[in-house]
């Protein structure tokens, strides 16, 4: 069965303390891995798409990387406004071209000033 | 930049009633997706549409149906509502993968409460 597992479930960091979030997947027919940020009661906000092992993408203090079995979201010198739930999702090939995403349960990140 | 629009933002219904949620995708996006997110849960994919045709189907209950119209907006119809249907319902839109990178952009959601 296709699975997406994120770790840790929750992470509390001091402002400026860098860390990494993990997303491991056991799927067949992967057609993209996505990272989203979600604030309470709001819709997920798109961050990155990764398609192939070795690919890396950066945006401000965030950097996403992908291997054959997992992805990491590295957060460098985080600020309190980076506090949110970070969701990893995979897109599987269904043939229709409008494939739904399968999400992990997320990492709840808190950055303390 | 224009985002996905969902209406209503909040909806309160009683058990066994019906509800209709609306979604207006980002301009030029031709593909629409619906997700359900229960309290403390990750979003669960329900159904998707491209060019008014159902494209992919997830864990959508038989009591729910959806459609996409010629202007690309979509509606999710929910009947015989149950207490367990209380959740945030998100619509997302994207370009079809044949037209470019299919990143899904989510709307602000409709919070449905069934009493």
PDB file of C-alpha atoms in Angstrom:
ATOM      1  CA  UNK A   1       0.000   0.000   0.000  1.00  0.00           C
ATOM      2  CA  UNK A   2       1.250   3.460  -0.870  1.00  0.00           C
ATOM      3  CA  UNK A   3       2.397   5.366   2.205  1.00  0.00           C
ATOM      4  CA  UNK A   4       3.794   8.756   3.106  1.00  0.00           C
ATOM      5  CA  UNK A   5       5.347   9.123   6.558  1.00  0.00           C
ATOM      6  CA  UNK A   6       6.566  12.365   8.052  1.00  0.00           C
ATOM      7  CA  UNK A   7       8.830  12.807  11.034  1.00  0.00           C
ATOM      8  CA  UNK A   8       8.974  14.189  13.577  1.00  0.00           C
ATOM      9  CA  UNK A   9       5.274  14.748  14.290  1.00  0.00           C
ATOM     10  CA  UNK A  10       6.145  17.916  16.192  1.00  0.00           C
ATOM     11  CA  UNK A  11       9.290  20.001  16.534  1.00  0.00           C
ATOM     12  CA  UNK A  12      10.027  22.933  18.768  1.00  0.00           C
ATOM     13  CA  UNK A  13      13.074  25.067  17.900  1.00  0.00           C
ATOM     14  CA  UNK A  14      14.608  28.269  19.128  1.00  0.00           C
ATOM     15  CA  UNK A  15      14.738  31.143  16.683  1.00  0.00           C
ATOM     16  CA  UNK A  16      17.861  30.708  14.535  1.00  0.00           C
ATOM     17  CA  UNK A  17      18.187  26.976  15.290  1.00  0.00           C
ATOM     18  CA  UNK A  18      18.361  25.122  11.966  1.00  0.00           C
ATOM     19  CA  UNK A  19      16.820  21.668  11.493  1.00  0.00           C
ATOM     20  CA  UNK A  20      15.369  19.243   8.954  1.00  0.00           C
ATOM     21  CA  UNK A  21      11.968  17.634   8.481  1.00  0.00           C
ATOM     22  CA  UNK A  22      11.713  14.196   6.911  1.00  0.00           C
ATOM     23  CA  UNK A  23       9.211  12.691   4.488  1.00  0.00           C
ATOM     24  CA  UNK A  24       9.640   9.047   3.531  1.00  0.00           C
ATOM     25  CA  UNK A  25       7.478   7.359   0.943  1.00  0.00           C
ATOM     26  CA  UNK A  26       6.782   3.846  -0.253  1.00  0.00           C
ATOM     27  CA  UNK A  27       4.864   4.307  -3.463  1.00  0.00           C
ATOM     28  CA  UNK A  28       4.915   3.025  -6.988  1.00  0.00           C
ATOM     29  CA  UNK A  29       4.419   5.289  -9.941  1.00  0.00           C
ATOM     30  CA  UNK A  30       5.573   8.501  -8.260  1.00  0.00           C
ATOM     31  CA  UNK A  31       4.861  11.556 -10.380  1.00  0.00           C
ATOM     32  CA  UNK A  32       6.099  14.260  -8.067  1.00  0.00           C
ATOM     33  CA  UNK A  33       6.631  15.062  -4.406  1.00  0.00           C
ATOM     34  CA  UNK A  34       5.209  18.286  -3.022  1.00  0.00           C
ATOM     35  CA  UNK A  35       5.783  20.326   0.116  1.00  0.00           C
ATOM     36  CA  UNK A  36       3.093  22.565   1.532  1.00  0.00           C
ATOM     37  CA  UNK A  37       2.845  24.837   4.549  1.00  0.00           C
ATOM     38  CA  UNK A  38      -0.462  25.028   6.423  1.00  0.00           C
ATOM     39  CA  UNK A  39      -1.478  27.522   9.075  1.00  0.00           C
ATOM     40  CA  UNK A  40      -4.385  26.630  11.411  1.00  0.00           C
ATOM     41  CA  UNK A  41      -7.759  26.826   9.687  1.00  0.00           C
ATOM     42  CA  UNK A  42      -6.257  27.815   6.336  1.00  0.00           C
ATOM     43  CA  UNK A  43      -5.605  26.090   3.049  1.00  0.00           C
ATOM     44  CA  UNK A  44      -2.224  24.479   2.350  1.00  0.00           C
ATOM     45  CA  UNK A  45       0.237  26.891   0.755  1.00  0.00           C
ATOM     46  CA  UNK A  46       2.376  25.458  -2.041  1.00  0.00           C
ATOM     47  CA  UNK A  47       6.129  25.523  -1.391  1.00  0.00           C
ATOM     48  CA  UNK A  48       8.022  23.109  -3.672  1.00  0.00           C
ATOM     49  CA  UNK A  49       7.699  20.351  -6.249  1.00  0.00           C
ATOM     50  CA  UNK A  50      10.433  17.732  -6.685  1.00  0.00           C
ATOM     51  CA  UNK A  51      10.386  15.186  -9.473  1.00  0.00           C
ATOM     52  CA  UNK A  52      13.644  13.239  -9.509  1.00  0.00           C
ATOM     53  CA  UNK A  53      16.263  11.969  -7.062  1.00  0.00           C
ATOM     54  CA  UNK A  54      19.017  14.507  -6.517  1.00  0.00           C
ATOM     55  CA  UNK A  55      16.780  17.475  -7.201  1.00  0.00           C
ATOM     56  CA  UNK A  56      16.954  20.449  -4.817  1.00  0.00           C
ATOM     57  CA  UNK A  57      14.886  23.629  -4.555  1.00  0.00           C
ATOM     58  CA  UNK A  58      15.245  26.674  -2.312  1.00  0.00           C
ATOM     59  CA  UNK A  59      13.037  29.490  -1.172  1.00  0.00           C
ATOM     60  CA  UNK A  60      14.200  31.962   1.453  1.00  0.00           C
ATOM     61  CA  UNK A  61      15.052  29.906   4.567  1.00  0.00           C
ATOM     62  CA  UNK A  62      13.698  26.648   3.140  1.00  0.00           C
ATOM     63  CA  UNK A  63      15.440  24.036   1.021  1.00  0.00           C
ATOM     64  CA  UNK A  64      13.852  20.808  -0.203  1.00  0.00           C
ATOM     65  CA  UNK A  65      15.785  17.762  -1.377  1.00  0.00           C
ATOM     66  CA  UNK A  66      14.722  14.392  -2.811  1.00  0.00           C
ATOM     67  CA  UNK A  67      16.206  10.901  -2.830  1.00  0.00           C
ATOM     68  CA  UNK A  68      14.686   7.692  -4.154  1.00  0.00           C
ATOM     69  CA  UNK A  69      12.892   6.979  -0.881  1.00  0.00           C
ATOM     70  CA  UNK A  70      12.651  10.229   1.043  1.00  0.00           C
ATOM     71  CA  UNK A  71      12.629  13.997   0.972  1.00  0.00           C
ATOM     72  CA  UNK A  72      13.970  16.520   3.438  1.00  0.00           C
ATOM     73  CA  UNK A  73      12.839  20.051   4.137  1.00  0.00           C
ATOM     74  CA  UNK A  74      15.748  21.953   5.618  1.00  0.00           C
ATOM     75  CA  UNK A  75      14.981  25.103   7.581  1.00  0.00           C
ATOM     76  CA  UNK A  76      17.906  27.449   8.075  1.00  0.00           C
ATOM     77  CA  UNK A  77      17.897  30.068  10.854  1.00  0.00           C
ATOM     78  CA  UNK A  78      14.113  29.923  11.277  1.00  0.00           C
ATOM     79  CA  UNK A  79      12.014  32.808  12.521  1.00  0.00           C
ATOM     80  CA  UNK A  80       8.800  32.676  14.593  1.00  0.00           C
ATOM     81  CA  UNK A  81       6.761  33.322  11.426  1.00  0.00           C
ATOM     82  CA  UNK A  82       7.979  29.972  10.083  1.00  0.00           C
ATOM     83  CA  UNK A  83       5.813  28.263  12.708  1.00  0.00           C
ATOM     84  CA  UNK A  84       3.221  26.129  10.880  1.00  0.00           C
ATOM     85  CA  UNK A  85       2.407  22.560   9.918  1.00  0.00           C
ATOM     86  CA  UNK A  86       4.523  21.361   6.999  1.00  0.00           C
ATOM     87  CA  UNK A  87       2.861  18.770   4.804  1.00  0.00           C
ATOM     88  CA  UNK A  88       4.506  16.415   2.351  1.00  0.00           C
ATOM     89  CA  UNK A  89       2.413  14.949  -0.464  1.00  0.00           C
ATOM     90  CA  UNK A  90       2.972  12.615  -3.381  1.00  0.00           C
ATOM     91  CA  UNK A  91       1.256  12.542  -6.732  1.00  0.00           C
ATOM     92  CA  UNK A  92       0.652   9.091  -8.120  1.00  0.00           C
ATOM     93  CA  UNK A  93      -0.062   8.324 -11.722  1.00  0.00           C
ATOM     94  CA  UNK A  94      -3.719   7.415 -12.245  1.00  0.00           C
ATOM     95  CA  UNK A  95      -3.967   7.845 -15.996  1.00  0.00           C
ATOM     96  CA  UNK A  96      -6.421  10.709 -15.892  1.00  0.00           C
ATOM     97  CA  UNK A  97      -3.815  13.423 -15.644  1.00  0.00           C
ATOM     98  CA  UNK A  98      -5.511  15.157 -12.715  1.00  0.00           C
ATOM     99  CA  UNK A  99      -4.147  12.991  -9.956  1.00  0.00           C
ATOM    100  CA  UNK A 100      -5.088  13.587  -6.356  1.00  0.00           C
ATOM    101  CA  UNK A 101      -2.345  14.058  -3.803  1.00  0.00           C
ATOM    102  CA  UNK A 102      -1.666  11.640  -0.954  1.00  0.00           C
ATOM    103  CA  UNK A 103      -0.532  13.583   2.102  1.00  0.00           C
ATOM    104  CA  UNK A 104       1.546  12.652   5.109  1.00  0.00           C
ATOM    105  CA  UNK A 105       0.263  13.627   8.529  1.00  0.00           C
ATOM    106  CA  UNK A 106       2.564  16.637   8.704  1.00  0.00           C
ATOM    107  CA  UNK A 107       5.173  18.063  11.041  1.00  0.00           C
ATOM    108  CA  UNK A 108       3.925  20.719  13.449  1.00  0.00           C
ATOM    109  CA  UNK A 109       6.796  23.198  13.740  1.00  0.00           C
ATOM    110  CA  UNK A 110       7.028  25.809  16.484  1.00  0.00           C
ATOM    111  CA  UNK A 111       9.773  28.433  16.446  1.00  0.00           C
ATOM    112  CA  UNK A 112      10.218  30.168  19.785  1.00  0.00           C
ATOM    113  CA  UNK A 113      11.634  33.721  19.891  1.00  0.00           C
TER     114      UNK A 113
ATOM    115  CA  UNK B   1      -2.192  37.234  -7.822  1.00  0.00           C
ATOM    116  CA  UNK B   2      -5.663  35.751  -8.008  1.00  0.00           C
ATOM    117  CA  UNK B   3      -6.243  32.700  -5.859  1.00  0.00           C
ATOM    118  CA  UNK B   4      -8.784  29.915  -5.615  1.00  0.00           C
ATOM    119  CA  UNK B   5     -12.136  31.183  -4.352  1.00  0.00           C
ATOM    120  CA  UNK B   6     -14.446  29.032  -2.280  1.00  0.00           C
ATOM    121  CA  UNK B   7     -17.938  29.758  -1.054  1.00  0.00           C
ATOM    122  CA  UNK B   8     -19.392  29.753   1.431  1.00  0.00           C
ATOM    123  CA  UNK B   9     -16.551  29.994   3.921  1.00  0.00           C
ATOM    124  CA  UNK B  10     -18.652  28.633   6.754  1.00  0.00           C
ATOM    125  CA  UNK B  11     -21.732  26.428   6.624  1.00  0.00           C
ATOM    126  CA  UNK B  12     -23.846  24.934   9.370  1.00  0.00           C
ATOM    127  CA  UNK B  13     -26.274  22.138   8.498  1.00  0.00           C
ATOM    128  CA  UNK B  14     -28.318  19.590  10.369  1.00  0.00           C
ATOM    129  CA  UNK B  15     -28.083  15.848   9.959  1.00  0.00           C
ATOM    130  CA  UNK B  16     -29.751  14.496   6.812  1.00  0.00           C
ATOM    131  CA  UNK B  17     -29.699  17.916   5.129  1.00  0.00           C
ATOM    132  CA  UNK B  18     -27.895  18.692   1.879  1.00  0.00           C
ATOM    133  CA  UNK B  19     -25.081  21.141   1.199  1.00  0.00           C
ATOM    134  CA  UNK B  20     -23.473  22.597  -1.905  1.00  0.00           C
ATOM    135  CA  UNK B  21     -19.953  23.956  -1.883  1.00  0.00           C
ATOM    136  CA  UNK B  22     -18.591  26.081  -4.726  1.00  0.00           C
ATOM    137  CA  UNK B  23     -15.078  26.520  -6.073  1.00  0.00           C
ATOM    138  CA  UNK B  24     -13.720  29.044  -8.558  1.00  0.00           C
ATOM    139  CA  UNK B  25     -10.230  28.088  -9.776  1.00  0.00           C
ATOM    140  CA  UNK B  26      -7.315  30.372 -10.478  1.00  0.00           C
ATOM    141  CA  UNK B  27      -7.803  32.023 -13.909  1.00  0.00           C
ATOM    142  CA  UNK B  28      -6.510  29.798 -16.756  1.00  0.00           C
ATOM    143  CA  UNK B  29      -6.415  26.724 -14.516  1.00  0.00           C
ATOM    144  CA  UNK B  30      -8.447  23.925 -16.083  1.00  0.00           C
ATOM    145  CA  UNK B  31      -8.282  21.238 -13.406  1.00  0.00           C
ATOM    146  CA  UNK B  32     -10.059  21.191 -10.069  1.00  0.00           C
ATOM    147  CA  UNK B  33      -9.623  18.928  -7.035  1.00  0.00           C
ATOM    148  CA  UNK B  34     -11.640  18.484  -3.849  1.00  0.00           C
ATOM    149  CA  UNK B  35     -10.184  17.478  -0.470  1.00  0.00           C
ATOM    150  CA  UNK B  36     -11.650  16.867   2.982  1.00  0.00           C
ATOM    151  CA  UNK B  37      -9.672  17.618   6.137  1.00  0.00           C
ATOM    152  CA  UNK B  38     -11.030  16.480   9.489  1.00  0.00           C
ATOM    153  CA  UNK B  39      -9.839  17.974  12.781  1.00  0.00           C
ATOM    154  CA  UNK B  40      -6.159  17.176  13.317  1.00  0.00           C
ATOM    155  CA  UNK B  41      -6.035  15.141  10.109  1.00  0.00           C
ATOM    156  CA  UNK B  42      -4.229  15.508   6.804  1.00  0.00           C
ATOM    157  CA  UNK B  43      -6.230  16.429   3.696  1.00  0.00           C
ATOM    158  CA  UNK B  44      -7.914  13.456   2.029  1.00  0.00           C
ATOM    159  CA  UNK B  45      -8.430  13.542  -1.737  1.00  0.00           C
ATOM    160  CA  UNK B  46     -12.044  13.187  -2.830  1.00  0.00           C
ATOM    161  CA  UNK B  47     -12.318  13.761  -6.580  1.00  0.00           C
ATOM    162  CA  UNK B  48     -10.881  15.741  -9.491  1.00  0.00           C
ATOM    163  CA  UNK B  49     -12.111  17.137 -12.801  1.00  0.00           C
ATOM    164  CA  UNK B  50     -10.520  18.174 -16.072  1.00  0.00           C
ATOM    165  CA  UNK B  51     -12.467  19.692 -18.951  1.00  0.00           C
ATOM    166  CA  UNK B  52     -15.759  18.968 -17.146  1.00  0.00           C
ATOM    167  CA  UNK B  53     -14.952  15.260 -16.955  1.00  0.00           C
ATOM    168  CA  UNK B  54     -14.203  13.347 -13.778  1.00  0.00           C
ATOM    169  CA  UNK B  55     -10.524  12.484 -13.861  1.00  0.00           C
ATOM    170  CA  UNK B  56      -9.482  10.810 -10.605  1.00  0.00           C
ATOM    171  CA  UNK B  57     -11.509   9.522  -7.694  1.00  0.00           C
ATOM    172  CA  UNK B  58     -10.431   9.139  -4.108  1.00  0.00           C
ATOM    173  CA  UNK B  59     -12.350   8.436  -0.920  1.00  0.00           C
ATOM    174  CA  UNK B  60     -15.515  10.272  -1.855  1.00  0.00           C
ATOM    175  CA  UNK B  61     -18.659   8.861  -0.209  1.00  0.00           C
ATOM    176  CA  UNK B  62     -21.520   7.803  -2.476  1.00  0.00           C
ATOM    177  CA  UNK B  63     -23.624  10.529  -0.810  1.00  0.00           C
ATOM    178  CA  UNK B  64     -21.368  13.152  -2.366  1.00  0.00           C
ATOM    179  CA  UNK B  65     -21.228  14.167  -6.004  1.00  0.00           C
ATOM    180  CA  UNK B  66     -19.389  16.861  -7.874  1.00  0.00           C
ATOM    181  CA  UNK B  67     -19.196  18.438 -11.265  1.00  0.00           C
ATOM    182  CA  UNK B  68     -17.183  20.975 -13.218  1.00  0.00           C
ATOM    183  CA  UNK B  69     -18.850  23.556 -15.441  1.00  0.00           C
ATOM    184  CA  UNK B  70     -17.865  25.135 -18.753  1.00  0.00           C
ATOM    185  CA  UNK B  71     -16.309  28.139 -16.951  1.00  0.00           C
ATOM    186  CA  UNK B  72     -14.189  25.610 -14.980  1.00  0.00           C
ATOM    187  CA  UNK B  73     -15.820  26.317 -11.650  1.00  0.00           C
ATOM    188  CA  UNK B  74     -16.845  23.268  -9.651  1.00  0.00           C
ATOM    189  CA  UNK B  75     -19.505  22.344  -7.134  1.00  0.00           C
ATOM    190  CA  UNK B  76     -19.456  19.620  -4.480  1.00  0.00           C
ATOM    191  CA  UNK B  77     -22.916  18.383  -3.554  1.00  0.00           C
ATOM    192  CA  UNK B  78     -23.335  16.578  -0.256  1.00  0.00           C
ATOM    193  CA  UNK B  79     -26.550  14.816   0.704  1.00  0.00           C
ATOM    194  CA  UNK B  80     -27.832  12.998   3.790  1.00  0.00           C
ATOM    195  CA  UNK B  81     -25.243  14.783   5.881  1.00  0.00           C
ATOM    196  CA  UNK B  82     -23.802  12.964   8.883  1.00  0.00           C
ATOM    197  CA  UNK B  83     -22.031  14.305  11.957  1.00  0.00           C
ATOM    198  CA  UNK B  84     -18.799  12.779  10.622  1.00  0.00           C
ATOM    199  CA  UNK B  85     -18.975  15.017   7.550  1.00  0.00           C
ATOM    200  CA  UNK B  86     -18.016  18.003   9.719  1.00  0.00           C
ATOM    201  CA  UNK B  87     -14.659  19.083   8.336  1.00  0.00           C
ATOM    202  CA  UNK B  88     -12.793  21.631   6.278  1.00  0.00           C
ATOM    203  CA  UNK B  89     -13.371  21.144   2.565  1.00  0.00           C
ATOM    204  CA  UNK B  90     -10.673  22.442   0.272  1.00  0.00           C
ATOM    205  CA  UNK B  91     -10.737  23.013  -3.418  1.00  0.00           C
ATOM    206  CA  UNK B  92      -7.473  23.161  -5.331  1.00  0.00           C
ATOM    207  CA  UNK B  93      -6.739  24.049  -8.940  1.00  0.00           C
ATOM    208  CA  UNK B  94      -3.916  23.490 -11.373  1.00  0.00           C
ATOM    209  CA  UNK B  95      -3.035  23.363 -14.995  1.00  0.00           C
ATOM    210  CA  UNK B  96      -3.495  19.910 -16.497  1.00  0.00           C
ATOM    211  CA  UNK B  97      -0.149  18.117 -16.532  1.00  0.00           C
ATOM    212  CA  UNK B  98      -0.065  18.204 -20.328  1.00  0.00           C
ATOM    213  CA  UNK B  99       0.020  22.013 -20.173  1.00  0.00           C
ATOM    214  CA  UNK B 100       2.748  22.426 -17.590  1.00  0.00           C
ATOM    215  CA  UNK B 101       3.754  21.631 -14.039  1.00  0.00           C
ATOM    216  CA  UNK B 102       0.643  20.418 -12.197  1.00  0.00           C
ATOM    217  CA  UNK B 103       1.197  22.124  -8.852  1.00  0.00           C
ATOM    218  CA  UNK B 104      -2.081  22.283  -6.972  1.00  0.00           C
ATOM    219  CA  UNK B 105      -2.989  25.603  -5.364  1.00  0.00           C
ATOM    220  CA  UNK B 106      -5.477  25.406  -2.538  1.00  0.00           C
ATOM    221  CA  UNK B 107      -8.330  27.703  -1.654  1.00  0.00           C
ATOM    222  CA  UNK B 108      -9.112  28.976   1.859  1.00  0.00           C
ATOM    223  CA  UNK B 109     -11.608  26.180   2.473  1.00  0.00           C
ATOM    224  CA  UNK B 110     -15.233  25.833   3.553  1.00  0.00           C
ATOM    225  CA  UNK B 111     -15.774  24.868   7.170  1.00  0.00           C
ATOM    226  CA  UNK B 112     -18.820  22.579   7.317  1.00  0.00           C
ATOM    227  CA  UNK B 113     -20.405  21.881  10.670  1.00  0.00           C
ATOM    228  CA  UNK B 114     -23.138  19.253  10.864  1.00  0.00           C
ATOM    229  CA  UNK B 115     -25.275  19.359  14.011  1.00  0.00           C
TER     230      UNK B 115
END
